[in-house]
Short mmCIF file of C-alpha atoms in Angstrom, two decimals:
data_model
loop_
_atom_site.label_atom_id
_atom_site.label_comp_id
_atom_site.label_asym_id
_atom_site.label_seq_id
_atom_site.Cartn_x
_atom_site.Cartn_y
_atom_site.Cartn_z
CA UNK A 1 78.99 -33.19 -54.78
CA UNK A 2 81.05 -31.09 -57.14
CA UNK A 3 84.40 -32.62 -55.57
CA UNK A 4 83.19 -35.97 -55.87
CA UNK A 5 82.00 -35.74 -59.85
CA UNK A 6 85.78 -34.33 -59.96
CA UNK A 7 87.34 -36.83 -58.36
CA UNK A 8 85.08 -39.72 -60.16
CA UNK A 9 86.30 -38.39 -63.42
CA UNK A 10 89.85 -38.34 -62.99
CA UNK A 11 90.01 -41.79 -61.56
CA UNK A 12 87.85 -42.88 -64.66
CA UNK A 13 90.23 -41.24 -67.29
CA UNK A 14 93.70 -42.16 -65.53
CA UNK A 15 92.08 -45.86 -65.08
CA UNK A 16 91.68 -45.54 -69.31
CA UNK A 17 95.05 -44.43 -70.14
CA UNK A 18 96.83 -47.31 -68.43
CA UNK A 19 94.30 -49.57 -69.75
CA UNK A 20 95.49 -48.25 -73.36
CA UNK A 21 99.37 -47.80 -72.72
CA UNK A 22 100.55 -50.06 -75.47
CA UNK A 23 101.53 -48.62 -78.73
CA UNK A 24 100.01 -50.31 -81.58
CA UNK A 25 101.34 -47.94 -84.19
CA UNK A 26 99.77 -48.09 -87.47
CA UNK A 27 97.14 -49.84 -86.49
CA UNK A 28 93.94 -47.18 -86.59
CA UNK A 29 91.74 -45.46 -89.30
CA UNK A 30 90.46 -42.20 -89.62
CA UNK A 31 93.78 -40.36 -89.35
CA UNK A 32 92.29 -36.90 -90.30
CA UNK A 33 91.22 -36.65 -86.73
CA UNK A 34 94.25 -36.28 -85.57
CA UNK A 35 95.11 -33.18 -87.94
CA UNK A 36 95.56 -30.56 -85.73
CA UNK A 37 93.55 -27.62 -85.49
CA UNK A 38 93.62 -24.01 -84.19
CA UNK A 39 95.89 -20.74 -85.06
CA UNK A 40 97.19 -20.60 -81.61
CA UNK A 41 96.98 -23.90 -80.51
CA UNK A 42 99.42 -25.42 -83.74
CA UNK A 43 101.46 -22.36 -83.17
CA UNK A 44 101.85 -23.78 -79.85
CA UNK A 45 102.87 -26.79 -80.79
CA UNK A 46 99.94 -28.09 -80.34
CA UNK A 47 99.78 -27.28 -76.02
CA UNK A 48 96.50 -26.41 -75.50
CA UNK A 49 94.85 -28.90 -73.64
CA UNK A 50 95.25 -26.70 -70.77
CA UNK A 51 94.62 -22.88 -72.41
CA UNK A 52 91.81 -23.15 -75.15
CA UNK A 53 90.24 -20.33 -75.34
CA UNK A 54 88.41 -20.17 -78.54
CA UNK A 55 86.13 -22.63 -80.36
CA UNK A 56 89.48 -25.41 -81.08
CA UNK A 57 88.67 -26.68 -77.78
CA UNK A 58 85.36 -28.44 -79.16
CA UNK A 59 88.75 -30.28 -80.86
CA UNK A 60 91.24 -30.56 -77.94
CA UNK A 61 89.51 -29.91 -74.78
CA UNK A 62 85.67 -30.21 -74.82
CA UNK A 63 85.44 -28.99 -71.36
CA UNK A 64 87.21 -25.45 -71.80
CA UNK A 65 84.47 -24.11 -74.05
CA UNK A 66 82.40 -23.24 -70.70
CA UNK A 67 85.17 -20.78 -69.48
CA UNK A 68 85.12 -18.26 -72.45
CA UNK A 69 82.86 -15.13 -71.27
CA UNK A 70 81.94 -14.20 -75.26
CA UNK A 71 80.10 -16.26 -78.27
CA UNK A 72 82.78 -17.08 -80.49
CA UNK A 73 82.81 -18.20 -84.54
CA UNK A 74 86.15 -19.97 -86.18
CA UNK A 75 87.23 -20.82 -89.46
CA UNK A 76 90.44 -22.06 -90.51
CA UNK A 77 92.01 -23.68 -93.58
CA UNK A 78 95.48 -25.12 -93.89
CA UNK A 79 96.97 -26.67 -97.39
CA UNK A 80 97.76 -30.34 -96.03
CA UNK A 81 99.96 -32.80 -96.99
CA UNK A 82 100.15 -33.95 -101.01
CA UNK A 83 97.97 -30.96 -102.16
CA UNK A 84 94.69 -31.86 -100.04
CA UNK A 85 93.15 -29.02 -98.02
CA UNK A 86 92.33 -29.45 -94.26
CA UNK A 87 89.38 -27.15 -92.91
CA UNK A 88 87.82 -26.61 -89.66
CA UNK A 89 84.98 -24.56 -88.53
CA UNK A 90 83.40 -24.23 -85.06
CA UNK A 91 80.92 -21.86 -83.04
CA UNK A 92 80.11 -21.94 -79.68
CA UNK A 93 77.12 -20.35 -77.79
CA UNK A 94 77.03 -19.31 -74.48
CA UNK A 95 72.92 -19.63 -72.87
CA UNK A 96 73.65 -19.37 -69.07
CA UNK A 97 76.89 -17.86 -66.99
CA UNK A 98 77.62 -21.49 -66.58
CA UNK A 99 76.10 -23.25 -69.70
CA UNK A 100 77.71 -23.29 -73.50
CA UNK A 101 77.33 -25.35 -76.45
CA UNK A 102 79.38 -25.76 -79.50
CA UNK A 103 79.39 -27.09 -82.74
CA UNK A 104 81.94 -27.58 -84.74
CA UNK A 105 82.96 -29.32 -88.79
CA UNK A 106 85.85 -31.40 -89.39
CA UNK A 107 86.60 -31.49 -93.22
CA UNK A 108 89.26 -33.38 -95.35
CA UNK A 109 89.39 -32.85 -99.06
CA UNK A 110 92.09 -34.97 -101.18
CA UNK A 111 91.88 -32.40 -103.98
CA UNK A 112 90.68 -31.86 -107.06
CA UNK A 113 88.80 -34.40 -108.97
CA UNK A 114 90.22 -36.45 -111.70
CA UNK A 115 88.79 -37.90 -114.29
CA UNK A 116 88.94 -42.48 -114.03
CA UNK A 117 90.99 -44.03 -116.02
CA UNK A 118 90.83 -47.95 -116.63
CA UNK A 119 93.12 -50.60 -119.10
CA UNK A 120 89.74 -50.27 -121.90
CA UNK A 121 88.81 -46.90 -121.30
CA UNK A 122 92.59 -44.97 -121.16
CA UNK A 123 91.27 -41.78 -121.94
CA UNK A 124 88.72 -41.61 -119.28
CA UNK A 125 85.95 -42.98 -118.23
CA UNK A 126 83.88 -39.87 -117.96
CA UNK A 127 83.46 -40.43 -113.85
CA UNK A 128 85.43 -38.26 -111.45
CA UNK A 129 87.69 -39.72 -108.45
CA UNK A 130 87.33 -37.64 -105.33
CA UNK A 131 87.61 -38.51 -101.60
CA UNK A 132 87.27 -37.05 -98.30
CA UNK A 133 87.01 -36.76 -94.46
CA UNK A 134 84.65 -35.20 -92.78
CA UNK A 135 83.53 -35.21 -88.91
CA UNK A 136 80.93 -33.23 -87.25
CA UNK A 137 80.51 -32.75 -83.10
CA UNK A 138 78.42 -31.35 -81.24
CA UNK A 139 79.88 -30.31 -77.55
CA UNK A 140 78.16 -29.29 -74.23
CA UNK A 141 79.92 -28.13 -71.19
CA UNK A 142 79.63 -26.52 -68.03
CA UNK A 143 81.10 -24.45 -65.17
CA UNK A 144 80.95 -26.77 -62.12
CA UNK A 145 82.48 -24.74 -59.60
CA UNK A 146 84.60 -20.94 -60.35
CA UNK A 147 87.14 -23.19 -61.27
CA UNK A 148 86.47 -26.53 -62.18
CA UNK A 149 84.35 -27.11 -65.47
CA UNK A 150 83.09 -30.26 -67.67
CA UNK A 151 82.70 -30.99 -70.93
CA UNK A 152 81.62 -33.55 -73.92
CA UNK A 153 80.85 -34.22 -77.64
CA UNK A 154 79.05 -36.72 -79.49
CA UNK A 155 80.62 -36.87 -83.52
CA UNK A 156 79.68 -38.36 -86.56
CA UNK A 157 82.75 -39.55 -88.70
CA UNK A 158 83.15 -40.01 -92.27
CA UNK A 159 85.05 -41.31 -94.26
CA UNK A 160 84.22 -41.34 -98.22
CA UNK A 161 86.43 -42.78 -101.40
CA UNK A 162 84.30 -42.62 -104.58
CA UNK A 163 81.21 -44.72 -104.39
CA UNK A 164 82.98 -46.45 -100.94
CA UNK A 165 82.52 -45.15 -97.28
CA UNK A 166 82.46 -45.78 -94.18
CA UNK A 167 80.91 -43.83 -90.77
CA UNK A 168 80.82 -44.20 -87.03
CA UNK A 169 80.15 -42.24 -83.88
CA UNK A 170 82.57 -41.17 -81.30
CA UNK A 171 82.58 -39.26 -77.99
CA UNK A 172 85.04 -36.69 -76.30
CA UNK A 173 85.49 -35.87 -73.23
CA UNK A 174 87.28 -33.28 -71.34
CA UNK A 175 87.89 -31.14 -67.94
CA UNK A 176 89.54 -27.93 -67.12
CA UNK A 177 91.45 -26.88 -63.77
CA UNK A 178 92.14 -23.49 -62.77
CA UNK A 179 94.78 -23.78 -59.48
CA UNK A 180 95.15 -20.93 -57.40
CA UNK A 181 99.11 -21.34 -57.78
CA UNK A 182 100.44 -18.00 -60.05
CA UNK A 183 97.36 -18.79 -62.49
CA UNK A 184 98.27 -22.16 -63.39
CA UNK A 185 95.83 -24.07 -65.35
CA UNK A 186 95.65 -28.64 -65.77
CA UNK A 187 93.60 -29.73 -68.27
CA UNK A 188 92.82 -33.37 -69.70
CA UNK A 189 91.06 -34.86 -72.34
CA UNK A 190 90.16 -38.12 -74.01
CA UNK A 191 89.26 -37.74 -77.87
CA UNK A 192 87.47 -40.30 -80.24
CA UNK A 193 86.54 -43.12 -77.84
CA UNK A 194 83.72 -44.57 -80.37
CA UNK A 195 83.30 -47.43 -82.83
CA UNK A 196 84.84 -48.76 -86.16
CA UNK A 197 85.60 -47.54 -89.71
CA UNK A 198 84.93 -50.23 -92.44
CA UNK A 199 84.35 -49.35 -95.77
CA UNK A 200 81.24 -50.26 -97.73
CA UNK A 201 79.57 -49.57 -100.57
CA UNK A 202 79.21 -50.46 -104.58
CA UNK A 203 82.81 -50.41 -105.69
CA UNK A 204 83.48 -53.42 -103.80
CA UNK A 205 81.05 -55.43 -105.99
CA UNK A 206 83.16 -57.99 -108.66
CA UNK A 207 83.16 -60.65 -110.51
CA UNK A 208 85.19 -63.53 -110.09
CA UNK A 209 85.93 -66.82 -111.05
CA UNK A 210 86.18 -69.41 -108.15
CA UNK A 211 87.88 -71.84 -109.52
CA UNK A 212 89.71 -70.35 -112.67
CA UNK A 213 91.40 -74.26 -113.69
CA UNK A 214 88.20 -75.94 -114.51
CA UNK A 215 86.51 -75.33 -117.65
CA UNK A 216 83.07 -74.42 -118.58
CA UNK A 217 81.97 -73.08 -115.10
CA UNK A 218 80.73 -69.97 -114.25
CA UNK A 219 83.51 -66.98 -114.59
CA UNK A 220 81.26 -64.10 -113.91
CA UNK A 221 79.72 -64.66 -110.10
CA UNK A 222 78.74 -61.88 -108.27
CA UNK A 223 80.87 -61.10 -105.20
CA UNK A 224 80.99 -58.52 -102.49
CA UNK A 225 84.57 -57.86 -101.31
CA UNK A 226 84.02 -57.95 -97.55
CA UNK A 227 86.67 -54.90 -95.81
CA UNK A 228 88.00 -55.47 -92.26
CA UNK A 229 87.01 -52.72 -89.50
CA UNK A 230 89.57 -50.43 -87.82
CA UNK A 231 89.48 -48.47 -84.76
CA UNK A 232 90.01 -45.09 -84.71
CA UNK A 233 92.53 -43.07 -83.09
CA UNK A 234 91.67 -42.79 -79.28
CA UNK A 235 93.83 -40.38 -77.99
CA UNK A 236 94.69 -39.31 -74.30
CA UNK A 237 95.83 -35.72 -73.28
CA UNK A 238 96.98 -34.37 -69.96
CA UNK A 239 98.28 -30.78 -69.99
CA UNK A 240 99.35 -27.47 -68.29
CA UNK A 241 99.21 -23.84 -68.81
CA UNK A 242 100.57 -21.20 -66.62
CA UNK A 243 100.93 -16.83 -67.16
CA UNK A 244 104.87 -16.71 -66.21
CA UNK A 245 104.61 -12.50 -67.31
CA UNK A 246 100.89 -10.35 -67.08
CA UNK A 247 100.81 -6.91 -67.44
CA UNK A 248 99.64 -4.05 -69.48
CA UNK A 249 102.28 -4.20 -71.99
CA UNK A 250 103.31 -7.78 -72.49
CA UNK A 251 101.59 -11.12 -71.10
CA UNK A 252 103.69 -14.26 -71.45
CA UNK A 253 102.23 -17.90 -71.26
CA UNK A 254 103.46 -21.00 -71.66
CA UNK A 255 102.04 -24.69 -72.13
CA UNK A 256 102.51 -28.08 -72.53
CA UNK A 257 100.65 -31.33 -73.31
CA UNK A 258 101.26 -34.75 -73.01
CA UNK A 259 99.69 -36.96 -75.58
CA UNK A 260 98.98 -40.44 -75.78
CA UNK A 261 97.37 -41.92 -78.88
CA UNK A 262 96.47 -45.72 -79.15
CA UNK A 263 97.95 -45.60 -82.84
CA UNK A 264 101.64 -44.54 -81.98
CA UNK A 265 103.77 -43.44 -78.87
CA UNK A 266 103.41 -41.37 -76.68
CA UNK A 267 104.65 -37.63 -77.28
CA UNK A 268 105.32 -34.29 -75.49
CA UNK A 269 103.91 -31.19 -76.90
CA UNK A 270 105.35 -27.52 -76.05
CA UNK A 271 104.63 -23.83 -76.85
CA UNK A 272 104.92 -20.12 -75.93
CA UNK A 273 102.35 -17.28 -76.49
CA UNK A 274 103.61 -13.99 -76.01
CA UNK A 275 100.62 -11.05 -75.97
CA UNK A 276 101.34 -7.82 -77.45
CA UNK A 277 99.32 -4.32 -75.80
CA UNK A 278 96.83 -7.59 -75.79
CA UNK A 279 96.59 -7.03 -79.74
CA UNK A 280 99.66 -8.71 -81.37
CA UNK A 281 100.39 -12.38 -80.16
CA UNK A 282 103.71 -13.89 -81.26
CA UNK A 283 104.28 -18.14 -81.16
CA UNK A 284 106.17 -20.86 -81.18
CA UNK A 285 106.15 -24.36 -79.92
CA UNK A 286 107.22 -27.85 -80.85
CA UNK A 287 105.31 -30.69 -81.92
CA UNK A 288 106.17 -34.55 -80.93
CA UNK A 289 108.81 -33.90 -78.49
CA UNK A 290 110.73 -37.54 -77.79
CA UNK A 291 109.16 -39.87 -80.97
CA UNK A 292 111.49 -41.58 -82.44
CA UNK A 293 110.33 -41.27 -86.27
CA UNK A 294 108.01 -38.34 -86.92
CA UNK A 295 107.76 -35.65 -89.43
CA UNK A 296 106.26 -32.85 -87.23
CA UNK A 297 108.40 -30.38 -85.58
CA UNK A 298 109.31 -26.46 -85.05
CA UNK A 299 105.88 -24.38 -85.51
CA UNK A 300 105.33 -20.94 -85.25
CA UNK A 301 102.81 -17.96 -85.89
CA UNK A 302 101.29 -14.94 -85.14
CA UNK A 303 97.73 -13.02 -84.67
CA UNK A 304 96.32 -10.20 -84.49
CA UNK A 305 93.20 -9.04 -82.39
CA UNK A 306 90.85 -6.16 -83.57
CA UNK A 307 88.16 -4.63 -81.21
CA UNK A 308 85.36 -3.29 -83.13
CA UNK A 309 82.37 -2.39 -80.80
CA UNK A 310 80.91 -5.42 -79.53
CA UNK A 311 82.62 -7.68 -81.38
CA UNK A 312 86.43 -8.59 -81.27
CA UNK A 313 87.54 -10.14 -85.07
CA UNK A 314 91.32 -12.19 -84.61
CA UNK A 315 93.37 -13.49 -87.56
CA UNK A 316 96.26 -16.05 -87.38
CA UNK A 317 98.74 -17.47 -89.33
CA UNK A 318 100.87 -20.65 -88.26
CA UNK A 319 103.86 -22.41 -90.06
CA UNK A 320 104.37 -25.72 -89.20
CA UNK A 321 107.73 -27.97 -90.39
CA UNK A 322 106.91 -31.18 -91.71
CA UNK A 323 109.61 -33.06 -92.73
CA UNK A 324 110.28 -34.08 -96.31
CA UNK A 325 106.07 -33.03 -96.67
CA UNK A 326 107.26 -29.38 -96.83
CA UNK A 327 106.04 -26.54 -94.82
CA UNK A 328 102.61 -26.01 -93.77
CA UNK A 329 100.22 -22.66 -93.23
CA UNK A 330 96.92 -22.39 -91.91
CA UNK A 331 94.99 -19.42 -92.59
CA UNK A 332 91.88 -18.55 -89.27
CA UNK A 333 89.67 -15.96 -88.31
CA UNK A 334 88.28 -16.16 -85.48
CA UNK A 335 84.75 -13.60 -84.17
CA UNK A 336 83.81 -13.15 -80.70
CA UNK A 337 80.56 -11.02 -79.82
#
């Protein structure tokens, strides 16, 4: 039974992929969900479809939460492109050997608030712009077999501009492979197949004149400025993990991910995580291998684990190039008990 549900699932997500191989760049909304998340796994260039091991795999891999042995807490933030700040926060809960759930928040903030300005009112209006992103999953996986396990989430998405928003639900899906060749690990996922973003709400009220030539009609009707509906970004992920050094000094992995997003072409992701005395990691990896105009590139980082009775706290940092948007850091902590 076990091999079947595996083999039924594979067939279903390769059969999805080449049903979605075009590249329609541009063309989706809700771009914040493609943010990446994770001190390792951005360190890593983003590779770790195949390895997650903490609570980011409720955001790349659904179906790896299963194979962590503790409960685990996360909370990162990273200071995003043009001064907005991206955070993340997750937990996961183990309640049988082969049972976990997870939970996790997805939150975009555009910065601080300004004060509205309009043509009659140049010194403010007295209202505050703000806008924001925000998704929120919740994940369930399980251990099928010692080395097969399953996972999904269900999401809410958000997104909000002043008195406009717009909101839809998604679903994730993932699975995780442990071969018995040198520890080598295949993992695949498929993120955000759901519905539509279009906006709504009472900023696109208006007046208008419909037929501003004639004289004496009505110049002040009532309208509703009706928004077109996007898809968001469904994304397909196959990747690989494998231990190439493991011993009590030093434990060497590396990893890489294949991605294909609807939205854009597809891209290769790479990284290395080398494990101090199994207390100080050290990173690197490469984001967006092979596209032709990106931003993304060399990222890098580091963490450090700290045992403390029953509970093991890690913090991470992670530098990520980004083109002409600067440099970017992301700040996590991570608690496993």
């Amino acid at each position: 039974m076990n091999r079947k549900i595996q083999t039924i699932f594979l067939i279903i997500l390769l059969n999805t992929i080449c049903s979605y191989a075009q590249n329609k760049s541009g063309t989706a909304s809700g771009q914040f969900l493609q943010i990446p998340v994770g001190g390792k796994a951005i360190a890593m260039g983003g590779a770790f479809t195949a390895l997650s091991d903490d609570p980011t795999a409720l955001f790349w891999n659904p179906g790896a939460i299963s194979r962590t042995i503790k409960n685990k807490m996360y909370v990162s933030q990273t200071n995003w492109l043009v001064g907005s700040k991206h955070q993340f926060l997750a937990a996961q809960l183990r309640f049988t050997d082969q049972d976990v759930i997870g939970v996790c928040f997805n939150l975009l903030d555009y910065g601080e608030r300004e004060e509205i300005t309009t043509v009659d009112q140049p010194d403010g209006t007295g209202e505050f712009w703000e806008a924001s992103d925000l998704a929120v999953s919740i994940a369930y996986a399980r251990n099928l077999t010692d080395r097969f396990s399953i996972g999904g989430s269900v999401k809410y998405i958000s997104q909000k501009i002043l008195h406009v928003n717009a909101t839809t639900l998604a679903v994730d899906l993932g699975l995780l492979f442990k071969t018995q060749f040198n520890g080598l690990q295949i993992g695949a996922s498929m993120r955000n197949f759901g519905g539509e973003l279009q906006m709504q709400g009472r900023d696109l009220i208006t007046q208008v004149d419909l037929d501003k030539e004639a004289s004496g009609n009505n110049e002040t009707i009532v309208s509703y400025l009706k928004t077109d509906k996007w898809p968001i970004p469904l994304t397909f992920t196959v990747g690989v993990a494998m231990p190439i050094i493991s011993n009590k000094l030093i434990a060497m992995t590396l990893a890489g991910d294949v991605v294909r997003p609807t939205d854009n072409s597809q891209v290769l992701n790479c990284g290395a995580d080398i494990l101090v005395m199994k207390m100080i990691s050290l990173r690197a990896g490469y984001q967006a291998l092979f596209r032709e105009t990106k931003q993304q590139g060399l990222t890098a980082g580091m963490g450090l684990k700290l045992p403390i009775q029953y509970a093991d706290i890690i913090f991470d940092y992670t530098y990520q190039e980004y083109g002409f948007f600067g440099n970017i850091s992301t700040l996590s902590l991570t608690i496993g008990f």
